[in-house]
PDB file of C-alpha atoms in Angstrom:
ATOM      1  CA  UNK H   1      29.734  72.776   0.409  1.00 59.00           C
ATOM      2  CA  UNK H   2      29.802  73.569  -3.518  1.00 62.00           C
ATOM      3  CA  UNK H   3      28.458  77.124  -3.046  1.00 64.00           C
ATOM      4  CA  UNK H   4      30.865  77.937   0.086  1.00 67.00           C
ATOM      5  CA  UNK H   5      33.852  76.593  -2.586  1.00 67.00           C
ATOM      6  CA  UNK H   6      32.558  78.599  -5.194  1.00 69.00           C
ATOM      7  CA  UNK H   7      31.919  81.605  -3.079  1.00 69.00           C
ATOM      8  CA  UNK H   8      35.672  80.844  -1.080  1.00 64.00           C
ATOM      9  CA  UNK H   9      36.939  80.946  -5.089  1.00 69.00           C
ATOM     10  CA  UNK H  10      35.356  84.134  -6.172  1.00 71.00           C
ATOM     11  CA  UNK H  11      36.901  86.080  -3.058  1.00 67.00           C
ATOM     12  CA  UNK H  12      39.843  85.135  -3.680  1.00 62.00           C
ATOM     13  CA  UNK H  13      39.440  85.987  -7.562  1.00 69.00           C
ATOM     14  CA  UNK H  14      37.919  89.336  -6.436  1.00 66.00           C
ATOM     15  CA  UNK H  15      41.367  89.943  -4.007  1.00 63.00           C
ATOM     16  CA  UNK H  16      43.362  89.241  -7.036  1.00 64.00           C
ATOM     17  CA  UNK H  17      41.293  91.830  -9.266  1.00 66.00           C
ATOM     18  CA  UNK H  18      41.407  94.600  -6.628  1.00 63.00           C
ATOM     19  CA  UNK H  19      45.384  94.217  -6.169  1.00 64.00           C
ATOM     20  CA  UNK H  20      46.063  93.820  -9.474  1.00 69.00           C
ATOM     21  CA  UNK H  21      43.743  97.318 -10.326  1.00 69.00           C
ATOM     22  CA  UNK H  22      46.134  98.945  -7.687  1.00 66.00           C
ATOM     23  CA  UNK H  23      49.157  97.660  -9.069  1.00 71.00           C
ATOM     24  CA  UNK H  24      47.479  99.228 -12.430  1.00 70.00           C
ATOM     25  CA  UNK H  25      46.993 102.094 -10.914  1.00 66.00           C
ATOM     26  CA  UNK H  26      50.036 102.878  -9.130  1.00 66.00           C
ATOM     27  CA  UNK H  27      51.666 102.535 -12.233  1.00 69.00           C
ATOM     28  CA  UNK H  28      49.803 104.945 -14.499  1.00 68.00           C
ATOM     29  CA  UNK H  29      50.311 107.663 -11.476  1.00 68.00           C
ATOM     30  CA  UNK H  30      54.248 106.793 -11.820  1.00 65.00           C
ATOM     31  CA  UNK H  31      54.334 107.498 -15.228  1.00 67.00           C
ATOM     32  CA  UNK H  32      52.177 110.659 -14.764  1.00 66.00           C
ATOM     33  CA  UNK H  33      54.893 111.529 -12.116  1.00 62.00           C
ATOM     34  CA  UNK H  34      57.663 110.717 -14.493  1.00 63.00           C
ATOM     35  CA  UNK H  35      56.091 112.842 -17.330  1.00 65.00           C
ATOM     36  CA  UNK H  36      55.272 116.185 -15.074  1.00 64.00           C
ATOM     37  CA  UNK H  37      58.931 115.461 -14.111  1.00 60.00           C
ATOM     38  CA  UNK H  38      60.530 115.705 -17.481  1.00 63.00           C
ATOM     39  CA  UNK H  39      58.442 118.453 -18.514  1.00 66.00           C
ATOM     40  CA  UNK H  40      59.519 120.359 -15.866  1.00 61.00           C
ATOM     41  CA  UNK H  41      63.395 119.861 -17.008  1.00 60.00           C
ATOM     42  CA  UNK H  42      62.722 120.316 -20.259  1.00 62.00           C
ATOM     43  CA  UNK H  43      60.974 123.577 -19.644  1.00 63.00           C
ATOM     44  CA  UNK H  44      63.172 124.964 -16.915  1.00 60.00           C
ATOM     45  CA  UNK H  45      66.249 126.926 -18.268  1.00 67.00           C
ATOM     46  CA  UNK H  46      68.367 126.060 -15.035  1.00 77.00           C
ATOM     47  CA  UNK H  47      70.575 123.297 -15.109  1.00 83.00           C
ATOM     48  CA  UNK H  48      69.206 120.610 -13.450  1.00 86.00           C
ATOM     49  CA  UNK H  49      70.439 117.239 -12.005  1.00 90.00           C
ATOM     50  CA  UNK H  50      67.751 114.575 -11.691  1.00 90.00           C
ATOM     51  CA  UNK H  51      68.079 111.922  -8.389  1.00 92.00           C
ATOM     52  CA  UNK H  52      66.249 110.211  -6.124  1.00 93.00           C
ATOM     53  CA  UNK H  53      65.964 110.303  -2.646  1.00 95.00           C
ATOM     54  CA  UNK H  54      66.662 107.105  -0.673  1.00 95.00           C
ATOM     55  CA  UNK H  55      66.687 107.984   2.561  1.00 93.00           C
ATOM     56  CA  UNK H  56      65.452 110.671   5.355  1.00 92.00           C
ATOM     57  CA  UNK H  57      66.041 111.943   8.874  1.00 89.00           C
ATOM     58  CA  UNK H  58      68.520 113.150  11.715  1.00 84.00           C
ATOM     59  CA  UNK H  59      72.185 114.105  10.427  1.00 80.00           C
ATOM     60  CA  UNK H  60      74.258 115.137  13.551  1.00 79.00           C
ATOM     61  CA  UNK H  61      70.672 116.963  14.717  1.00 85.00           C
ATOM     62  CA  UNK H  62      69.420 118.408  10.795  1.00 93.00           C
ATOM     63  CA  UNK H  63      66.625 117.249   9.418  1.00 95.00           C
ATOM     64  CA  UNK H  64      67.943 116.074   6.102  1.00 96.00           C
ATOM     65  CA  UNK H  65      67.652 113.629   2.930  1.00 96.00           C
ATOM     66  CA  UNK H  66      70.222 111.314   1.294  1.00 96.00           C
ATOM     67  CA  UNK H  67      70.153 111.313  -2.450  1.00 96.00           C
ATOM     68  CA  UNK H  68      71.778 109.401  -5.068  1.00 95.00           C
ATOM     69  CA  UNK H  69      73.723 110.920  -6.528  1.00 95.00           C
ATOM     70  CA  UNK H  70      77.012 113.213  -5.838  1.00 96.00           C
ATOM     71  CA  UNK H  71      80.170 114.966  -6.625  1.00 95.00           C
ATOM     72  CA  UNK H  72      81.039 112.627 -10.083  1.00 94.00           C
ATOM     73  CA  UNK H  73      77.438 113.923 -11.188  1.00 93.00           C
ATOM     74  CA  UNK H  74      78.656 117.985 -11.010  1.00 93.00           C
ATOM     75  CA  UNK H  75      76.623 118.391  -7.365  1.00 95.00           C
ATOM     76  CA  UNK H  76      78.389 120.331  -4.790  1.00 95.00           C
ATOM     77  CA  UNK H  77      77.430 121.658  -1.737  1.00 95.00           C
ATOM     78  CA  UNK H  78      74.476 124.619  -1.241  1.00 95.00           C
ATOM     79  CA  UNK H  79      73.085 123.838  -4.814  1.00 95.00           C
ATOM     80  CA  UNK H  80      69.646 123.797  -4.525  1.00 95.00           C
ATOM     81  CA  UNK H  81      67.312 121.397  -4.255  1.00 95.00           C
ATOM     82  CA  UNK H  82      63.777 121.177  -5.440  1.00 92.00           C
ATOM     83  CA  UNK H  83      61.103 119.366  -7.003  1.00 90.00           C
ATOM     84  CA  UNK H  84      58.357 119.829 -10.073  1.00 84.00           C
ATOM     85  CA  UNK H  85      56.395 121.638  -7.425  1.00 88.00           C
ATOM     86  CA  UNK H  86      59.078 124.100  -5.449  1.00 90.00           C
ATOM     87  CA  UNK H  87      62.103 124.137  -3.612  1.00 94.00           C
ATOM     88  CA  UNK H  88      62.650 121.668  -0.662  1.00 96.00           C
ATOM     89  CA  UNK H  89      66.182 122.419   0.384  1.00 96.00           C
ATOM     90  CA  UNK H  90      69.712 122.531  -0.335  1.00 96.00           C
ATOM     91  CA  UNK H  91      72.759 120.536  -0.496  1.00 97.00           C
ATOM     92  CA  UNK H  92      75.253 120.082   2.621  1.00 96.00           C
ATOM     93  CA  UNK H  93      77.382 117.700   2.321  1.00 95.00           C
ATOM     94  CA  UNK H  94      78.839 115.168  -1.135  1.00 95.00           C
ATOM     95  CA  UNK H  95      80.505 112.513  -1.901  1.00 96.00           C
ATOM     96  CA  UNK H  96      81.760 110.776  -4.915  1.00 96.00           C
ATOM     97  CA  UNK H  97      78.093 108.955  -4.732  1.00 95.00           C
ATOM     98  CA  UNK H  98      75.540 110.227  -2.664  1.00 97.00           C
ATOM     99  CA  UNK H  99      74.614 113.555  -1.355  1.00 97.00           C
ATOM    100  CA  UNK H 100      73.234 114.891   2.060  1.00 97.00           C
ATOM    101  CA  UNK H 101      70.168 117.411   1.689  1.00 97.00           C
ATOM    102  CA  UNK H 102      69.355 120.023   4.484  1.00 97.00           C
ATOM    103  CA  UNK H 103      65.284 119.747   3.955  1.00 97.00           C
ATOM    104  CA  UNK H 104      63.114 122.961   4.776  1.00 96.00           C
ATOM    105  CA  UNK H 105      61.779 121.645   7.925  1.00 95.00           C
ATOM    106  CA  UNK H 106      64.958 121.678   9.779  1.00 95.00           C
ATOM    107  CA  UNK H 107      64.614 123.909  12.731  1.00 92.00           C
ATOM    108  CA  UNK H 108      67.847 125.752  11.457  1.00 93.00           C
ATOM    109  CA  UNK H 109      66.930 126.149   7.454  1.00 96.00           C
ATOM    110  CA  UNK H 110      65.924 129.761   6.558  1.00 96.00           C
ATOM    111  CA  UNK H 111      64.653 130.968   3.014  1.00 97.00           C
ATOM    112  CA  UNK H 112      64.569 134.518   1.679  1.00 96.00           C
ATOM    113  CA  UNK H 113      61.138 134.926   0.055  1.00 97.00           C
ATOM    114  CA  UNK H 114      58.882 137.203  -1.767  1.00 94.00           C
ATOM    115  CA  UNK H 115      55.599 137.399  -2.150  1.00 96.00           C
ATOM    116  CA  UNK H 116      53.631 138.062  -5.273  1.00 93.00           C
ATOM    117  CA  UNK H 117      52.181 139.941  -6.612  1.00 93.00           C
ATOM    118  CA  UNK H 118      53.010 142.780  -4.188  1.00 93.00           C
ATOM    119  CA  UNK H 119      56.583 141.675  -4.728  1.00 93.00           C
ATOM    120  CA  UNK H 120      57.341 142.263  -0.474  1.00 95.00           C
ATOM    121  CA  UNK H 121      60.059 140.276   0.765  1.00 96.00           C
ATOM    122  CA  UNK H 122      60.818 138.663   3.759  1.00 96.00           C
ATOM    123  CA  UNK H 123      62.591 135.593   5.813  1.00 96.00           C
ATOM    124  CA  UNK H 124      61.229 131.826   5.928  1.00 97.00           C
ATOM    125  CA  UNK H 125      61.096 129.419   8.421  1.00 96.00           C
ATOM    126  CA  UNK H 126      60.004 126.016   9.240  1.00 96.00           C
ATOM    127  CA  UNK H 127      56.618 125.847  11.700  1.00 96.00           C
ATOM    128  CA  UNK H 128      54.973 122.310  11.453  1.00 95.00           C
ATOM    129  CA  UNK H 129      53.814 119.775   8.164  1.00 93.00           C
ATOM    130  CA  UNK H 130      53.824 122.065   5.385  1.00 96.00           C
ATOM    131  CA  UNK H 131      53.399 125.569   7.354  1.00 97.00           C
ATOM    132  CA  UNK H 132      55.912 127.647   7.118  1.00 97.00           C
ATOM    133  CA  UNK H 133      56.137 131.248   8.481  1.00 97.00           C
ATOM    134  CA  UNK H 134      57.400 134.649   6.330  1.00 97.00           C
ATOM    135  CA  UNK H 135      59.075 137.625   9.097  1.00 94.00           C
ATOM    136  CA  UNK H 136      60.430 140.908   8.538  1.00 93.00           C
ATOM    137  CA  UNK H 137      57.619 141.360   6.199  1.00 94.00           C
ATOM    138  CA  UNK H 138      56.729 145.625   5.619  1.00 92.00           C
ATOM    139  CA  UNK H 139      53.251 146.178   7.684  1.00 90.00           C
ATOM    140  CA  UNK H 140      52.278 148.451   4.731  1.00 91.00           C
ATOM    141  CA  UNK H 141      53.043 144.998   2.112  1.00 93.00           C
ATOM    142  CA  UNK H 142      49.490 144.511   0.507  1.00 93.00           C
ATOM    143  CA  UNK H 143      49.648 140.591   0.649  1.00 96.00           C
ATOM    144  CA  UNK H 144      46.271 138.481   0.824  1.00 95.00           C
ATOM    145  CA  UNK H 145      45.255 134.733   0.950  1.00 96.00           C
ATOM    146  CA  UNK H 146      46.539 132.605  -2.092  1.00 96.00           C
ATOM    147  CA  UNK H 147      49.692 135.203  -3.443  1.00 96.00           C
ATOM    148  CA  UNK H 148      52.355 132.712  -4.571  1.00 94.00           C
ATOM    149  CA  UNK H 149      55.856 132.638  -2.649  1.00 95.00           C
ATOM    150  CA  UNK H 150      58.639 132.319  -4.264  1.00 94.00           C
ATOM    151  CA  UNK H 151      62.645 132.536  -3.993  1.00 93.00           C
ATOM    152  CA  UNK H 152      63.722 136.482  -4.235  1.00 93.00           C
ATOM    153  CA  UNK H 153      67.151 135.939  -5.262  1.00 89.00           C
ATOM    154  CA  UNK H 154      68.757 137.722  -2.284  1.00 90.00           C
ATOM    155  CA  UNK H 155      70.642 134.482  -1.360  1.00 85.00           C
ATOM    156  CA  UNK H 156      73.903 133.365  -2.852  1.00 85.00           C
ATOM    157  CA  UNK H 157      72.051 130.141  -3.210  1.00 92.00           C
ATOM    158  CA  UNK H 158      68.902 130.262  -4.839  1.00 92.00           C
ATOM    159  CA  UNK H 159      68.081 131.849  -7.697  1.00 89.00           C
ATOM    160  CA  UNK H 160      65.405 133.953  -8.369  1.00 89.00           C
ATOM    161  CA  UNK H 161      61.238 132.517  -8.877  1.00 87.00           C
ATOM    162  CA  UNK H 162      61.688 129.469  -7.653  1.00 90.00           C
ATOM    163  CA  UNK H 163      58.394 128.291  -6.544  1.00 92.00           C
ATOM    164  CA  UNK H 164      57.913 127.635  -2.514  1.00 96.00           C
ATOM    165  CA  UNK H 165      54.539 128.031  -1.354  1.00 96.00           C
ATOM    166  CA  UNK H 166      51.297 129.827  -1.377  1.00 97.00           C
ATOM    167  CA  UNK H 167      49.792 132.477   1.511  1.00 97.00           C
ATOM    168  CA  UNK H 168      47.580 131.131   3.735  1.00 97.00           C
ATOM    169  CA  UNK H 169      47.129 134.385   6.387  1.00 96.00           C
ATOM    170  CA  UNK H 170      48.442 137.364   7.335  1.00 95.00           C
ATOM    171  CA  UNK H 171      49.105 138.569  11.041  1.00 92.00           C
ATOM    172  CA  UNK H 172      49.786 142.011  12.225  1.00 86.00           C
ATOM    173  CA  UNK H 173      52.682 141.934  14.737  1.00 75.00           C
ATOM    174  CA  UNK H 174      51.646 144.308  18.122  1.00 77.00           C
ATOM    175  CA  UNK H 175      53.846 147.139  18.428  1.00 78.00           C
ATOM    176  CA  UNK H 176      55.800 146.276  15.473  1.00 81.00           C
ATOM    177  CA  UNK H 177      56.397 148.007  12.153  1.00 86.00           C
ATOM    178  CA  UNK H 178      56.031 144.334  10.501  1.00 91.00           C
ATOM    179  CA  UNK H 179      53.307 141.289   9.839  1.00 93.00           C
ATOM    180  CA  UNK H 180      53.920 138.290  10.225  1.00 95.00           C
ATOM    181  CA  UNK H 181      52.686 135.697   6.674  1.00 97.00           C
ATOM    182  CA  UNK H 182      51.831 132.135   7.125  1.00 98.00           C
ATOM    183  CA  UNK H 183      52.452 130.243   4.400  1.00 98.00           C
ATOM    184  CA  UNK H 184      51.886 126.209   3.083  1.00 98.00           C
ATOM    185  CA  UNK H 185      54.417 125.190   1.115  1.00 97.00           C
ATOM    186  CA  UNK H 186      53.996 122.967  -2.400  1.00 94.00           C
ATOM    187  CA  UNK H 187      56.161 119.475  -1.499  1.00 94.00           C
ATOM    188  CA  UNK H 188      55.093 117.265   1.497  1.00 95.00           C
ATOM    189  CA  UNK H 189      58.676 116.740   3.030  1.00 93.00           C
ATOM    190  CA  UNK H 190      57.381 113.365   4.262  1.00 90.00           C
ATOM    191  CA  UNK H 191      56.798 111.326   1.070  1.00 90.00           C
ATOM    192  CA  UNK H 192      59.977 112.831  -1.115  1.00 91.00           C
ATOM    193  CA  UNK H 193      61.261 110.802  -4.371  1.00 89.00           C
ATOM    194  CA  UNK H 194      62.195 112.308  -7.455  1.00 88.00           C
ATOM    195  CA  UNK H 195      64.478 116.031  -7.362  1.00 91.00           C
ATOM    196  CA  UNK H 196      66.321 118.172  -9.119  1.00 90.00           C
ATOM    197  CA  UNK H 197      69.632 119.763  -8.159  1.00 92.00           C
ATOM    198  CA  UNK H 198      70.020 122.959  -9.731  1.00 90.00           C
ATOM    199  CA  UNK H 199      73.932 122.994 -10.851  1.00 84.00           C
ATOM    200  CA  UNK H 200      74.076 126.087 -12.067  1.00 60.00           C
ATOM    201  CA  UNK H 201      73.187 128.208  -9.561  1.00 45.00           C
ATOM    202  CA  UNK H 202      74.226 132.107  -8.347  1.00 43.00           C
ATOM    203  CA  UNK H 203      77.324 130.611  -6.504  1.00 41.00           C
ATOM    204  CA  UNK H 204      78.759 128.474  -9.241  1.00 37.00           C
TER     205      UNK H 204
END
């Protein structure tokens, strides 16, 4: 009975350990978070606008994000919206408070893109998880595995270099002057937090 006890004790001890190491853990990868985040606005020469993201899903059938903060914080609708790692979307809709983000996987959201180093250019859109899909791209575009995508500055929206995704193949489209690039893009738009709102951008 004394060694079940004993043994009953040290599970529980060795629960407590384990959940306490996660807590630990969890932690240390929130402040790693926190620290590539303010290195990113401090490095950035865009104006940026930190919030958080407290909600996502359907608004009246767009796949969008409800963030914290809003029109008393300078945010206005189509600034950008993006993370340390790239762009996710843009802004729709404000209020005093809060703020409505179309995300990139809305069946509607398009991007205009290029692709570096060869510096081609081409439209965005959403395909599934973090695959996206780059048309209108030159068949003659020299454009392999791993080039970097990135914003071209074409929109009224978003500036220039803005980091998206990277290449992850290249398809010839049949009796078309044009190829067609898929593409995996940096942020998983399922597990969102932290953003940045670029205030400053082309538009005003």
């Amino acid at each position: 009975m004394y060694v079940e006890e004993e043994s009953a004790l040290l599970r529980e001890r060795n629960t407590q350990l384990v959940l306490q190491l996660e807590t630990l853990l969890k932690a240390d990868e929130e402040n790693k978070r926190l620290k590539g985040l303010l290195d990113f606005k401090q490095k950035n020469p865009l104006q940026l606008i930190p919030g958080i993201i407290t909600s996502t899903g359907m608004t009246t059938g767009i796949q969008t994000a409800v963030i914290d903060i809003g029109r008393v914080e300078g945010v206005n609708p189509n600034n950008p919206v993006l993370t340390d790692k790239g762009v996710i979307g843009k802004i729709i809709l404000t209020s005093d408070s809060e703020s409505i983000v179309q995300l990139m996987n809305d069946i509607n959201y398009r991007l205009a893109v290029r692709v570096q180093p060869s510096g081609a250019s081409g439209i965005m859109r959403y395909i599934s998880g973090q695959i996206c899909e780059i048309h209108e791209v030159p068949k003659n575009a020299q454009i392999g595995v791993g080039d970097r995508v990135v914003t071209s500055g074409f929109s009224d929206i978003y500036p220039p270099d803005l980091p998206v995704g990277k290449v992850t193949g290249v398809y010839e489209e049949r009796g078309s002057f044009q190829k067609i690039i898929t593409i995996k893009i940096y942020n998983d738009l399922n597990s969102l937090n932290h953003v940045f709102i670029i205030k400053d951008s082309i538009n005003g």
